[in-house]
Coordinates of C-alpha atoms in Angstrom, one line a residue:
M1 CA 99.6 31.3 85.7
N2 CA 97.8 32.5 88.8
E3 CA 96.6 36.1 89.3
N4 CA 99.3 36.9 91.9
S5 CA 102.2 36.0 89.6
H6 CA 100.5 37.8 86.7
S7 CA 100.2 41.0 88.8
F8 CA 103.9 40.6 89.9
H9 CA 105.2 40.4 86.3
E10 CA 103.0 43.3 85.3
K11 CA 104.4 45.4 88.1
E12 CA 108.0 44.5 87.1
L13 CA 107.3 45.4 83.5
R14 CA 105.8 48.8 84.5
D15 CA 108.7 49.6 86.9
G16 CA 111.2 48.7 84.3
Q17 CA 109.6 51.1 81.7
V18 CA 109.6 54.0 84.1
E19 CA 113.2 53.3 85.2
S20 CA 114.4 53.0 81.6
V21 CA 112.9 56.3 80.7
S22 CA 114.5 57.9 83.7
A23 CA 117.9 56.4 82.9
G24 CA 117.8 57.8 79.4
S25 CA 117.5 61.4 80.6
S26 CA 119.3 63.8 82.9
P27 CA 118.8 63.2 86.6
P28 CA 115.5 64.8 87.7
C29 CA 115.2 67.3 90.6
D30 CA 113.5 66.4 93.8
K31 CA 110.1 67.7 92.6
D32 CA 110.3 65.6 89.4
S33 CA 111.2 62.5 91.4
S34 CA 108.2 63.1 93.7
A35 CA 105.9 63.4 90.6
L36 CA 107.2 60.1 89.2
L37 CA 106.8 58.3 92.5
A38 CA 103.2 59.6 92.6
F39 CA 102.4 58.3 89.1
R40 CA 104.0 54.9 90.0
G41 CA 101.2 54.2 92.4
I42 CA 98.6 54.5 89.7
S43 CA 97.8 51.5 87.5
I44 CA 98.2 51.8 83.7
S45 CA 94.5 51.4 83.2
E46 CA 93.8 54.4 85.5
L47 CA 96.4 56.8 84.1
K48 CA 94.2 57.7 81.1
N49 CA 91.6 59.0 83.6
H50 CA 94.1 61.2 85.5
S51 CA 93.0 64.9 85.4
V52 CA 96.6 66.1 84.9
L53 CA 97.2 63.9 81.9
Q54 CA 93.8 64.9 80.5
A55 CA 94.8 68.6 80.8
L56 CA 98.2 67.9 79.1
T57 CA 96.8 65.9 76.2
A58 CA 93.6 67.8 75.5
E59 CA 93.3 70.2 72.6
A60 CA 94.3 73.7 73.7
N61 CA 91.2 75.3 72.4
A62 CA 88.8 72.6 73.7
W63 CA 90.0 72.2 77.3
E64 CA 88.3 74.3 80.0
P65 CA 88.6 74.0 83.7
R66 CA 85.6 72.3 85.3
V67 CA 85.2 74.7 88.2
V68 CA 86.3 78.3 88.6
S69 CA 86.8 79.0 92.3
T70 CA 85.1 82.0 93.9
E71 CA 88.5 83.3 94.8
V72 CA 89.5 83.5 91.2
L73 CA 86.2 85.3 90.2
Q74 CA 86.7 87.7 93.1
A75 CA 90.2 88.4 92.1
Q76 CA 89.2 89.1 88.5
E77 CA 86.5 91.5 89.6
E78 CA 88.9 93.3 91.9
W79 CA 91.5 93.6 89.1
E80 CA 88.9 95.0 86.7
A81 CA 87.8 97.5 89.3
V82 CA 91.2 98.9 90.0
E83 CA 91.7 102.4 88.8
S84 CA 94.6 102.7 86.4
I85 CA 95.8 106.0 87.9
H86 CA 99.2 106.2 89.7
P87 CA 99.0 108.8 92.5
E88 CA 102.7 109.1 92.9
T89 CA 104.2 112.0 91.0
G90 CA 107.4 112.5 89.3
S91 CA 107.8 108.8 88.3
Q92 CA 109.4 108.5 85.0
A93 CA 108.0 105.0 84.6
S94 CA 104.4 106.3 84.8
M95 CA 105.2 109.2 82.6
D96 CA 106.1 106.9 79.7
Q97 CA 102.9 104.9 79.8
P98 CA 100.3 106.7 77.7
G99 CA 97.6 104.2 78.7
Q100 CA 97.7 105.4 82.4
L101 CA 95.4 108.1 83.7
I102 CA 97.1 111.2 85.0
S103 CA 96.1 113.3 88.0
F104 CA 96.0 117.1 87.8
S105 CA 98.8 117.4 90.4
E106 CA 101.0 115.1 88.3
A107 CA 100.4 117.1 85.1
L108 CA 101.0 120.3 87.0
Q109 CA 104.3 119.0 88.5
H110 CA 105.4 118.3 84.9
F111 CA 105.2 122.0 84.1
Q112 CA 106.8 122.9 87.4
T113 CA 109.9 120.8 86.6
V114 CA 110.5 121.4 82.8
D115 CA 112.2 124.5 81.4
L116 CA 109.5 127.0 80.3
S117 CA 111.7 130.0 80.0
S118 CA 111.0 130.5 76.3
F119 CA 107.3 130.6 77.0
K120 CA 107.5 132.7 80.1
K121 CA 109.1 135.5 78.0
R122 CA 105.8 135.9 76.1
I123 CA 103.5 136.6 79.1
Q124 CA 102.2 139.9 80.2
P125 CA 101.2 139.2 83.9
T126 CA 98.9 142.3 84.3
I127 CA 96.9 144.6 82.1
R128 CA 98.6 147.8 81.0
R129 CA 96.5 150.7 82.0
T130 CA 97.0 154.4 81.1
G131 CA 95.3 157.7 81.9
L132 CA 91.9 157.6 83.7
A133 CA 91.8 153.8 83.6
A134 CA 95.0 153.6 85.5
L135 CA 93.8 156.2 88.1
R136 CA 90.5 154.5 88.5
H137 CA 92.1 151.1 89.0
Y138 CA 94.5 152.6 91.6
L139 CA 91.8 154.2 93.6
F140 CA 88.9 151.7 93.3
G141 CA 90.4 148.6 91.8
P142 CA 91.2 145.3 93.5
P143 CA 94.3 144.9 95.6
K144 CA 97.6 143.8 94.0
L145 CA 98.6 140.2 94.2
H146 CA 101.0 139.5 97.1
Q147 CA 104.6 139.3 96.0
G148 CA 105.0 135.7 97.1
L149 CA 102.2 134.6 94.8
R150 CA 103.4 136.2 91.6
E151 CA 105.6 133.3 90.6
E152 CA 102.6 130.9 90.8
R153 CA 100.5 133.4 88.8
D154 CA 103.2 133.6 86.2
L155 CA 103.3 129.8 85.9
V156 CA 99.6 129.7 85.1
L157 CA 100.0 132.3 82.4
T158 CA 103.1 130.5 81.1
I159 CA 101.2 127.2 80.8
A160 CA 98.6 129.1 78.7
Q161 CA 101.4 129.9 76.3
C162 CA 102.3 126.2 75.8
G163 CA 100.7 124.3 73.0
L164 CA 99.7 120.7 72.8
D165 CA 102.6 118.4 71.7
S166 CA 101.3 115.0 70.6
Q167 CA 104.8 113.6 70.9
D168 CA 105.0 114.4 74.6
P169 CA 103.7 111.3 76.6
M170 CA 102.4 113.5 79.4
H171 CA 100.3 115.5 76.9
G172 CA 98.9 112.3 75.5
R173 CA 98.0 111.0 78.9
V174 CA 96.1 114.3 79.7
L175 CA 94.0 113.9 76.5
Q176 CA 93.4 110.2 77.2
T177 CA 92.3 110.9 80.8
I178 CA 89.9 113.6 79.7
Y179 CA 88.4 111.3 77.0
K180 CA 88.1 108.3 79.3
K181 CA 86.6 110.3 82.2
L182 CA 84.0 112.1 80.1
T183 CA 82.9 109.1 78.1
G184 CA 83.4 106.3 80.7
S185 CA 85.5 104.4 78.2
K186 CA 88.1 101.9 79.5
F187 CA 90.1 102.0 76.3
D188 CA 92.7 104.4 74.8
C189 CA 91.7 106.5 71.8
A190 CA 93.6 108.1 69.0
L191 CA 95.0 111.5 69.6
H192 CA 93.5 112.6 66.3
G193 CA 90.0 111.6 65.1
D194 CA 86.3 112.3 64.9
H195 CA 85.8 111.2 68.5
W196 CA 87.2 114.6 69.6
E197 CA 84.4 116.3 67.6
D198 CA 81.9 114.3 69.6
L199 CA 83.3 115.9 72.7
G200 CA 83.0 119.4 71.3
F201 CA 86.3 120.2 69.6
Q202 CA 85.8 121.8 66.2
G203 CA 88.2 119.5 64.5
T204 CA 89.8 116.1 64.7
N205 CA 92.9 117.6 66.4
P206 CA 92.3 119.2 69.8
A207 CA 95.5 121.3 69.4
T208 CA 93.8 123.5 66.8
D209 CA 91.2 124.8 69.2
L210 CA 93.4 126.0 72.1
R211 CA 93.9 129.5 70.8
G212 CA 94.2 132.0 73.6
A213 CA 94.3 129.4 76.3
G214 CA 97.0 126.9 75.4
F215 CA 97.6 123.8 77.5
L216 CA 95.9 125.5 80.4
A217 CA 92.6 124.8 78.7
L218 CA 93.4 121.0 78.9
L219 CA 94.6 121.3 82.5
H220 CA 91.3 122.9 83.4
L221 CA 89.4 120.1 81.7
L222 CA 91.6 117.6 83.6
Y223 CA 90.9 119.3 86.9
L224 CA 87.2 119.1 86.1
V225 CA 87.1 115.4 85.4
M226 CA 89.5 114.1 88.0
D227 CA 87.4 115.1 91.0
S228 CA 84.3 113.0 91.5
K229 CA 82.0 115.9 92.3
T230 CA 83.1 118.2 89.5
L231 CA 83.1 115.2 87.1
L232 CA 79.4 114.9 87.7
M233 CA 79.1 118.5 86.8
A234 CA 81.2 118.1 83.7
R235 CA 79.1 115.2 82.5
E236 CA 75.9 117.1 83.1
I237 CA 77.2 120.0 81.1
L238 CA 78.3 117.6 78.4
R239 CA 74.8 116.2 78.3
L240 CA 73.3 119.7 78.0
S241 CA 75.7 120.4 75.1
R242 CA 74.2 117.5 73.2
H243 CA 70.6 118.8 73.5
H244 CA 68.9 118.6 70.1
I245 CA 68.0 122.3 70.3
Q246 CA 70.4 123.9 72.8
Q247 CA 73.6 122.0 71.6
F248 CA 77.0 123.7 71.8
P249 CA 80.6 122.4 71.5
F250 CA 81.5 121.3 75.0
C251 CA 85.3 121.4 74.8
L252 CA 85.4 124.6 72.8
M253 CA 83.1 126.3 75.3
S254 CA 85.5 125.1 78.1
V255 CA 88.4 126.7 76.2
N256 CA 86.5 130.0 76.2
I257 CA 85.9 129.7 80.0
T258 CA 89.6 129.2 80.5
R259 CA 90.2 132.4 78.5
I260 CA 87.8 134.3 80.8
A261 CA 89.8 132.9 83.8
I262 CA 93.1 134.0 82.3
Q263 CA 91.7 137.5 81.7
A264 CA 90.3 137.7 85.2
L265 CA 93.7 136.8 86.6
R266 CA 95.5 139.4 84.5
E267 CA 93.1 142.1 85.4
E268 CA 93.7 141.2 89.1
C269 CA 90.0 140.4 89.7
L270 CA 91.1 137.3 91.5
S271 CA 93.9 138.9 93.6
R272 CA 91.8 139.4 96.6
E273 CA 90.7 135.8 96.8
C274 CA 94.3 134.6 96.0
N275 CA 95.7 136.7 98.8
R276 CA 93.0 135.4 101.1
Q277 CA 93.8 131.7 100.3
Q278 CA 97.5 132.3 99.8
K279 CA 97.2 130.3 96.6
V280 CA 96.7 131.1 92.9
I281 CA 96.2 127.8 91.0
P282 CA 93.4 126.5 93.2
V283 CA 91.6 129.8 93.0
V284 CA 91.9 129.9 89.2
N285 CA 90.7 126.3 88.9
S286 CA 87.7 127.0 91.1
F287 CA 86.9 130.2 89.2
Y288 CA 87.0 128.3 86.0
A289 CA 84.6 125.6 87.3
A290 CA 82.3 128.2 88.8
T291 CA 82.1 130.1 85.6
F292 CA 81.4 127.0 83.6
L293 CA 78.7 126.1 86.1
R294 CA 77.1 129.6 85.7
L295 CA 77.2 129.3 81.9
A296 CA 75.4 126.0 82.0
H297 CA 72.7 127.4 84.4
V298 CA 72.2 130.5 82.1
W299 CA 72.2 128.3 79.0
R300 CA 69.6 125.9 80.3
T301 CA 67.2 128.3 82.1
Q302 CA 67.3 131.0 79.5
H303 CA 67.0 128.5 76.6
K304 CA 70.1 129.7 74.8
T305 CA 71.3 128.3 71.5
I306 CA 74.5 128.3 69.6
S307 CA 73.7 131.6 68.0
D308 CA 73.8 133.2 71.4
S309 CA 77.2 131.9 72.4
G310 CA 79.3 135.0 71.8
F311 CA 77.0 137.3 73.7
V312 CA 76.4 134.9 76.6
L313 CA 80.2 134.5 77.0
K314 CA 80.7 138.2 77.0
D315 CA 78.0 138.9 79.6
L316 CA 79.4 136.0 81.6
E317 CA 82.9 137.4 81.5
M318 CA 81.8 140.8 82.8
S319 CA 79.7 139.4 85.7
A320 CA 82.3 136.8 86.7
K321 CA 85.1 139.4 86.9
K322 CA 82.8 141.8 88.8
S323 CA 81.8 139.3 91.5
P324 CA 84.2 136.4 91.6
R325 CA 83.6 135.7 95.3
R326 CA 79.9 135.3 94.7
L327 CA 80.6 133.0 91.8
L328 CA 82.8 130.8 93.9
K329 CA 80.2 130.6 96.6
T330 CA 77.7 129.3 94.0
L331 CA 80.2 126.6 93.1
E332 CA 80.6 125.7 96.8
T333 CA 76.9 125.4 97.3
Y334 CA 76.5 123.2 94.2
L335 CA 79.3 120.9 95.2
A336 CA 77.9 120.6 98.7
G337 CA 74.6 119.5 97.1
V338 CA 76.4 117.0 95.0
S339 CA 78.0 115.4 98.1
K340 CA 74.5 115.0 99.5
G341 CA 73.1 113.8 96.2
Q342 CA 70.8 116.9 95.9
A343 CA 72.4 118.9 93.1
S344 CA 71.6 118.7 89.5
L345 CA 72.2 121.1 86.7
L346 CA 69.6 119.6 84.3
G347 CA 66.9 118.6 86.8
T348 CA 64.2 116.7 84.9
Q349 CA 65.1 118.3 81.5
K350 CA 65.3 115.8 78.8
C351 CA 68.1 116.1 76.3
S352 CA 66.8 113.4 73.9
G353 CA 65.9 114.1 70.4
P354 CA 67.6 114.0 67.0
Q355 CA 71.4 113.6 67.3
A356 CA 73.2 116.9 67.7
P357 CA 75.5 117.9 64.8
H358 CA 79.2 117.7 65.0
S359 CA 81.0 120.7 66.5
K360 CA 82.5 121.5 63.1
D361 CA 79.0 122.1 61.7
L362 CA 78.1 124.6 64.5
T363 CA 78.7 128.3 64.1
F364 CA 80.3 129.1 67.4
T365 CA 81.3 132.6 68.5
G366 CA 83.8 132.8 71.4
V367 CA 85.0 135.6 73.6
C368 CA 87.9 136.3 71.3
D369 CA 85.6 136.6 68.3
L370 CA 83.6 139.6 69.6
P371 CA 85.0 143.2 69.7
S372 CA 86.2 144.2 73.1
H373 CA 84.6 147.3 74.6
S374 CA 86.4 147.2 77.8
S375 CA 88.6 150.1 78.8
E376 CA 90.7 147.8 80.9
G377 CA 92.8 146.6 78.1
T378 CA 92.9 144.1 75.3
W379 CA 93.2 140.3 75.1
L380 CA 96.8 139.7 75.7
I381 CA 98.2 136.7 77.6

């Protein structure tokens, strides 16, 4: 038999096999028909070398693509670089995803929309003064807060009455955001655990360290870490808090700074600035950040240690309430320097050395632990 007749019969046999397979199944769609026609043009001896069949028949754990395109690599890099924060607020879908970062404005909006009436009943917006203290405040004290700003002030003080609820998805997202931003981690962490002691809480549950400041303390930390300039400041203070000699519990210190801000608001020390800006929450946030910045400066330059904490905080409270505008100017100058890459809290100071002990092993004295000698009133929120 000559070669032509042999090729003819081989083609008939091949065509018959393909047609018999097609006849035994349901009619294929147009795409399937095109695929079959494409394979018809390939000889049986060459089918085994076809890349598609190789991919289908290779072991799943052994097959790898020969070439990864630059487009795929670029897409992977862009995907990994995408921030996981959703700027839109009020979205129920984003509120139910504890793995997503949360902005300060979104967390604040949560408190603006939920019913806080039971917590609001507990607040005392201003300090009660009697006798000479009341007369002195009336004659020489700061101006009263404008009527239109008092609701915003009351919201701040009400949030300070709210505790941390680990069952609330928004509360969990706030904690996760604080942890991820301070540590640079891309992964979620447990809401309870030793990692919170590493950040300066005294226990494994942050909720136990919010006395006197409530959830406002966490909102202030959130405010600090969600702006790129103040985040740099926060990380520098965190680094200082881990100094092998000057260590202090970072988050617990932050809670105490929030307490100072609350007291300054209640004593109307911030009223003048709030009236000038026609805002309360931004002023309180900036005052908190400026006070924390001042503490870090004093702590570093005066070589303070954990045994000095109570007295440092008390002196800081008095000076901050006396000259809040000067304190805010210091923060503005620092942040302007950060923008130009010229500001640094630590300078060339090295924080290396033996690992600092856990916060639970430090004897920390906060502003609420020292007796108050102020005639302006007592610590009531």
